Short mmCIF file of C-alpha atoms and ligand atoms in Angstrom, two decimals:
data_model
loop_
_atom_site.label_atom_id
_atom_site.label_comp_id
_atom_site.label_asym_id
_atom_site.label_seq_id
_atom_site.Cartn_x
_atom_site.Cartn_y
_atom_site.Cartn_z
CA MET A 1 8.44 -1.94 16.63
CA ILE A 2 8.16 -4.81 19.09
CA TYR A 3 9.19 -8.12 17.66
CA HIS A 4 8.48 -11.58 19.11
CA HIS A 5 9.94 -14.67 17.54
CA PHE A 6 9.02 -18.25 18.40
CA LYS A 7 10.45 -21.52 17.21
CA THR A 8 7.03 -23.15 17.26
CA LEU A 9 3.63 -21.58 17.73
CA GLY A 10 0.06 -22.72 17.06
CA SER A 11 -0.66 -19.65 14.95
CA THR A 12 1.15 -16.30 14.90
CA SER A 13 -2.15 -14.54 14.15
CA GLU A 14 -4.00 -16.23 16.99
CA HIS A 15 -1.16 -15.32 19.36
CA LEU A 16 -1.03 -11.70 18.21
CA ALA A 17 -4.81 -11.29 18.40
CA LYS A 18 -4.63 -12.23 22.10
CA MET A 19 -1.78 -9.75 22.60
CA ALA A 20 -3.88 -7.11 20.82
CA ASP A 21 -6.79 -7.71 23.19
CA ASP A 22 -4.32 -7.31 26.07
CA GLY A 23 -3.20 -3.90 24.77
CA ALA A 24 -0.08 -4.62 22.67
CA PRO A 25 1.00 -1.52 20.71
CA GLU A 26 0.58 -1.00 16.99
CA TRP A 27 3.30 -2.61 14.83
CA THR A 28 3.89 -5.45 17.26
CA VAL A 29 5.10 -8.33 15.09
CA VAL A 30 4.99 -12.07 15.81
CA THR A 31 6.90 -14.61 13.72
CA ALA A 32 7.47 -18.33 14.08
CA ASP A 33 9.75 -20.87 12.40
CA ARG A 34 6.79 -23.22 12.15
CA GLN A 35 3.12 -23.29 13.14
CA THR A 36 1.18 -26.27 14.38
CA SER A 37 -2.29 -24.85 13.66
CA GLY A 38 -1.74 -22.18 11.02
CA ARG A 39 -4.97 -20.57 9.90
CA GLY A 40 -5.97 -19.81 6.32
CA ARG A 41 -8.87 -17.87 4.84
CA GLY A 42 -12.34 -19.37 4.93
CA GLY A 43 -11.58 -21.51 7.98
CA LYS A 44 -8.96 -23.58 6.11
CA ALA A 45 -5.67 -24.72 7.66
CA TRP A 46 -2.33 -23.27 6.52
CA TRP A 47 0.36 -25.93 6.29
CA SER A 48 3.35 -24.41 8.09
CA PRO A 49 6.59 -26.45 8.08
CA GLU A 50 9.96 -24.93 8.96
CA GLY A 51 11.76 -22.88 6.30
CA ASN A 52 9.03 -20.44 5.30
CA LEU A 53 7.89 -17.11 6.70
CA TYR A 54 4.96 -16.99 9.11
CA MET A 55 4.43 -13.44 10.28
CA SER A 56 1.59 -11.46 11.83
CA VAL A 57 1.57 -7.69 12.18
CA LEU A 58 -0.65 -5.59 14.46
CA LEU A 59 -2.29 -2.40 13.20
CA ARG A 60 -4.55 -0.04 15.10
CA PRO A 61 -5.79 2.24 12.34
CA GLU A 62 -7.93 5.18 13.39
CA VAL A 63 -10.52 4.70 10.67
CA ASP A 64 -14.13 3.69 10.24
CA PRO A 65 -14.29 -0.15 10.36
CA ARG A 66 -15.66 -0.15 6.79
CA LYS A 67 -12.28 1.12 5.60
CA LEU A 68 -10.74 -2.18 6.73
CA LEU A 69 -12.08 -3.67 3.49
CA ARG A 70 -9.04 -2.02 1.92
CA LEU A 71 -6.61 -3.92 4.10
CA PRO A 72 -6.36 -7.25 2.19
CA VAL A 73 -5.56 -5.40 -1.02
CA THR A 74 -3.17 -3.11 0.87
CA ALA A 75 -1.32 -6.08 2.36
CA SER A 76 -0.85 -7.83 -0.98
CA ALA A 77 0.31 -4.61 -2.64
CA ALA A 78 2.79 -4.19 0.23
CA PHE A 79 4.12 -7.69 -0.41
CA LEU A 80 4.54 -6.98 -4.14
CA SER A 81 6.42 -3.79 -3.36
CA ALA A 82 8.61 -5.64 -0.80
CA MET A 83 9.68 -8.05 -3.55
CA GLY A 84 11.18 -5.20 -5.57
CA GLU A 85 11.95 -6.09 -9.17
CA SER A 86 11.08 -9.77 -8.66
CA GLY A 87 7.54 -8.58 -7.88
CA SER A 88 7.01 -8.01 -11.60
CA SER A 89 6.92 -11.76 -12.24
CA LEU A 90 4.12 -12.25 -9.68
CA ALA A 91 0.36 -11.97 -10.02
CA VAL A 92 -2.30 -11.17 -7.46
CA LYS A 93 -5.69 -12.82 -7.37
CA TRP A 94 -8.36 -10.88 -5.54
CA PRO A 95 -8.25 -10.10 -2.76
CA ASN A 96 -4.74 -11.09 -1.79
CA ASP A 97 -3.35 -14.38 -3.08
CA ILE A 98 0.10 -13.91 -4.57
CA LEU A 99 0.79 -16.33 -7.43
CA PHE A 100 3.79 -17.27 -9.53
CA GLY A 101 3.19 -19.35 -12.67
CA GLY A 102 -0.37 -20.00 -11.47
CA ARG A 103 0.91 -21.47 -8.19
CA LYS A 104 0.42 -19.82 -4.80
CA MET A 105 3.42 -18.18 -3.15
CA VAL A 106 1.73 -16.15 -0.40
CA GLY A 107 -1.52 -16.33 1.55
CA ILE A 108 -2.67 -13.38 3.62
CA LEU A 109 -5.23 -13.47 6.39
CA VAL A 110 -6.70 -10.24 7.78
CA GLU A 111 -8.59 -10.41 11.07
CA SER A 112 -9.90 -7.51 13.12
CA ARG A 113 -11.98 -6.41 16.05
CA SER A 114 -14.11 -3.26 16.08
CA GLU A 115 -16.46 -1.65 18.57
CA GLY A 116 -19.14 0.57 17.07
CA ASP A 117 -17.39 2.91 14.67
CA LYS A 118 -13.93 2.29 16.18
CA VAL A 119 -11.37 -0.24 15.02
CA LEU A 120 -9.72 -1.82 18.07
CA TRP A 121 -7.15 -3.79 16.10
CA ALA A 122 -6.38 -5.51 12.84
CA VAL A 123 -3.94 -8.40 12.51
CA VAL A 124 -2.43 -9.08 9.09
CA GLY A 125 -0.94 -12.57 8.81
CA PHE A 126 1.44 -13.43 5.98
CA GLY A 127 2.22 -17.02 5.10
CA VAL A 128 5.06 -16.88 2.57
CA ASN A 129 6.43 -20.00 0.89
CA VAL A 130 10.16 -19.34 0.72
CA GLU A 131 11.69 -22.67 -0.21
CA ARG A 132 10.25 -26.10 -0.90
CA PRO A 133 10.43 -27.87 2.49
CA GLU A 134 12.20 -31.15 2.92
CA ASP A 135 9.16 -32.81 4.49
CA ASP A 136 6.73 -33.94 1.89
CA SER A 137 4.01 -31.38 1.34
CA PRO A 138 0.42 -32.62 1.43
CA ILE A 139 -0.38 -34.08 -1.98
CA GLU A 140 -3.34 -31.78 -2.58
CA ILE A 141 -1.17 -28.65 -2.44
CA ARG A 142 2.21 -29.99 -3.65
CA ASP A 143 1.85 -28.86 -7.26
CA ARG A 144 0.05 -25.68 -6.36
CA MET A 145 2.82 -24.08 -4.31
CA ALA A 146 5.34 -21.51 -5.51
CA PHE A 147 8.39 -20.29 -3.59
CA VAL A 148 10.15 -16.96 -3.18
CA HIS A 149 13.46 -18.63 -4.03
CA GLU A 150 12.13 -19.41 -7.51
CA VAL A 151 12.20 -15.68 -8.26
CA ASP A 152 14.93 -14.44 -5.89
CA GLU A 153 17.21 -17.15 -4.55
CA ASP A 154 19.16 -14.81 -2.25
CA LEU A 155 16.23 -13.32 -0.39
CA GLU A 156 16.13 -14.59 3.20
CA PRO A 157 12.93 -14.67 5.27
CA GLU A 158 14.27 -12.12 7.83
CA ASP A 159 15.05 -9.54 5.14
CA LEU A 160 11.77 -10.17 3.42
CA ALA A 161 9.91 -9.72 6.73
CA GLU A 162 11.57 -6.35 7.28
CA ARG A 163 10.73 -5.19 3.77
CA ILE A 164 7.09 -6.28 4.10
CA ILE A 165 6.69 -4.35 7.35
CA ARG A 166 8.24 -1.24 5.82
CA SER A 167 5.90 -1.37 2.81
CA LEU A 168 2.89 -2.14 4.97
CA LYS A 169 3.61 0.94 7.12
CA GLU A 170 3.77 3.08 4.01
CA TYR A 171 0.74 1.58 2.25
CA SER A 172 -1.56 1.29 5.28
CA ALA A 173 -1.68 5.10 5.36
CA GLY A 174 -4.00 4.57 2.36
CA LEU A 175 -6.72 3.39 4.73
CA LYS A 176 -7.44 7.05 5.28
CA ASP A 177 -5.35 9.00 2.78
CA GLU A 178 -6.96 8.82 -0.67
CA ARG A 179 -3.76 9.78 -2.50
CA ILE A 180 -1.90 6.85 -0.97
CA TRP A 181 -4.84 4.53 -1.56
CA ASP A 182 -4.66 5.46 -5.27
CA ILE A 183 -1.00 4.39 -5.31
CA VAL A 184 -1.87 1.12 -3.56
CA ARG A 185 -4.70 0.39 -6.01
CA ASP A 186 -2.42 1.11 -8.96
CA GLN A 187 0.27 -1.21 -7.61
CA TRP A 188 -2.31 -3.94 -7.03
CA THR A 189 -4.07 -3.44 -10.38
CA ARG A 190 -0.81 -3.64 -12.37
CA ARG A 191 -0.29 -7.20 -11.18
CA ALA A 192 -3.92 -8.30 -10.80
CA LEU A 193 -5.59 -11.21 -12.58
CA LEU A 194 -8.38 -9.26 -14.22
CA ASN A 195 -10.35 -9.69 -17.44
CA THR A 196 -10.33 -13.44 -17.35
CA PRO A 197 -13.39 -15.51 -16.37
CA TYR A 198 -13.59 -16.98 -12.88
CA THR A 199 -16.03 -18.73 -10.67
CA TYR A 200 -16.72 -16.65 -7.59
CA TRP A 201 -17.71 -18.47 -4.43
CA ASP A 202 -18.58 -17.12 -1.00
CA GLY A 203 -19.45 -20.35 0.75
CA GLY A 204 -23.10 -20.15 -0.36
CA ARG A 205 -23.38 -18.27 -3.59
CA LYS A 206 -21.55 -19.31 -6.72
CA LEU A 207 -21.37 -17.17 -9.81
CA HIS A 208 -19.54 -16.94 -13.11
CA GLY A 209 -18.12 -13.66 -14.25
CA ILE A 210 -15.14 -11.59 -15.20
CA PRO A 211 -13.30 -9.59 -12.55
CA ILE A 212 -12.80 -6.17 -14.11
CA ARG A 213 -11.53 -3.74 -11.47
CA LEU A 214 -11.18 -2.85 -7.82
CA ASP A 215 -13.83 -0.55 -6.46
CA VAL A 216 -12.95 2.40 -4.25
CA ASN A 217 -13.33 0.33 -1.07
CA GLY A 218 -11.23 -2.67 -2.10
CA GLY A 219 -14.18 -4.75 -3.33
CA LEU A 220 -13.99 -6.50 -6.70
CA VAL A 221 -16.24 -5.40 -9.54
CA MET A 222 -17.34 -8.40 -11.64
CA ALA A 223 -19.08 -8.37 -14.99
CA THR A 224 -21.73 -11.07 -15.13
CA GLU A 225 -24.59 -11.98 -17.42
CA ASP A 226 -26.86 -9.92 -15.19
CA GLY A 227 -24.63 -6.86 -15.20
CA GLU A 228 -21.86 -5.58 -12.99
CA PHE A 229 -21.73 -6.13 -9.31
CA THR A 230 -19.22 -5.82 -6.52
CA VAL A 231 -18.16 -8.51 -4.06
CA TYR A 232 -16.47 -7.85 -0.73
CA SER A 233 -15.87 -11.32 0.66
CA GLY A 234 -15.49 -14.85 -0.62
CA GLU A 235 -12.93 -15.86 -3.23
CA LEU A 236 -12.23 -16.50 -6.88
CA LYS A 237 -11.82 -20.19 -7.57
CA ASP A 238 -9.86 -21.54 -10.51
CA PRO A 239 -10.18 -19.74 -13.84
CA ILE A 240 -12.93 -20.98 -16.15
CA GLN A 241 -11.63 -22.58 -19.34
CA ASN A 242 -13.63 -22.18 -22.53
CA SER A 243 -16.01 -19.79 -20.89
CA LYS A 244 -18.97 -18.42 -22.76
CA PHE A 245 -18.13 -15.08 -21.17
CA LYS A 246 -16.17 -12.80 -23.40
CA ILE A 247 -14.35 -9.65 -22.45
CA GLN A 248 -16.21 -6.66 -23.86
CA ASP A 249 -14.25 -4.66 -26.43
C1 BTN B 301 -4.81 -18.02 2.99
O1 BTN B 301 -5.63 -18.91 3.24
O2 BTN B 301 -4.49 -17.77 1.83
C2 BTN B 301 -4.22 -17.18 4.11
C3 BTN B 301 -3.11 -17.90 4.81
C4 BTN B 301 -2.48 -17.06 5.91
C5 BTN B 301 -1.42 -17.82 6.67
C6 BTN B 301 -0.67 -16.95 7.64
S1 BTN B 301 0.78 -17.74 8.26
C7 BTN B 301 0.99 -16.48 9.45
C8 BTN B 301 -0.39 -16.14 9.97
N1 BTN B 301 -0.76 -17.04 11.07
C9 BTN B 301 -1.77 -17.84 10.73
O3 BTN B 301 -2.26 -18.72 11.47
N2 BTN B 301 -2.20 -17.58 9.49
C10 BTN B 301 -1.42 -16.50 8.88
#
């Protein structure tokens, strides 16, 4: 494993993606103490003050690019496994937000480049809130953040990083090995926020429904008024209170 650490970087994922294009080997890892232009899902920014873990990991899986749909779920299952027993107090919201008490502890961003039926690289970026930073967090996220030290006060970012990489190596074999993928799906499903109504939003389409299970490719099967269907991108917004949707017995 090749490991690059920076005190300050724009974005560990942006940096690693460039290294990937320049031929960096699989399992190259980039971390930074802080990021000045951290990237989140859906084009959002990821606030990245010192004290947390910002880590990107390079994979070069020899699989059909469609199998990469499994990677967000794989990465969040790897994080849960890396947390050991404390992982049992966490929840995962499809595809890969890790929550504690309804607040977000970890965001994961998966980016990739493929050519035809070949994956050139995939970069998995983990933004892990470890401890509430001394600088004031932006007001709009202050009450929505959770921290690793709330569930394991002795776990340091370096140790956590090592554990995440170890689990990701093990679980990413599930991109092509169905037996391992079954283990990953089980791990994810045990902690997943399912069977509760959500608004789904993909930037254009909005719909109300109940997430019921993962499909074989890592998509989310939702029950809606018009029947079941599976989504592969977009996100679940806040849960719907007093929904007219009921879970089928
Ligand atoms: C999300 O929006 O939930 C995903 C956030 C991912 C943030 C991490 S921090 C390390 C890596 N570098 C980035 O610029 N983004 C990811």
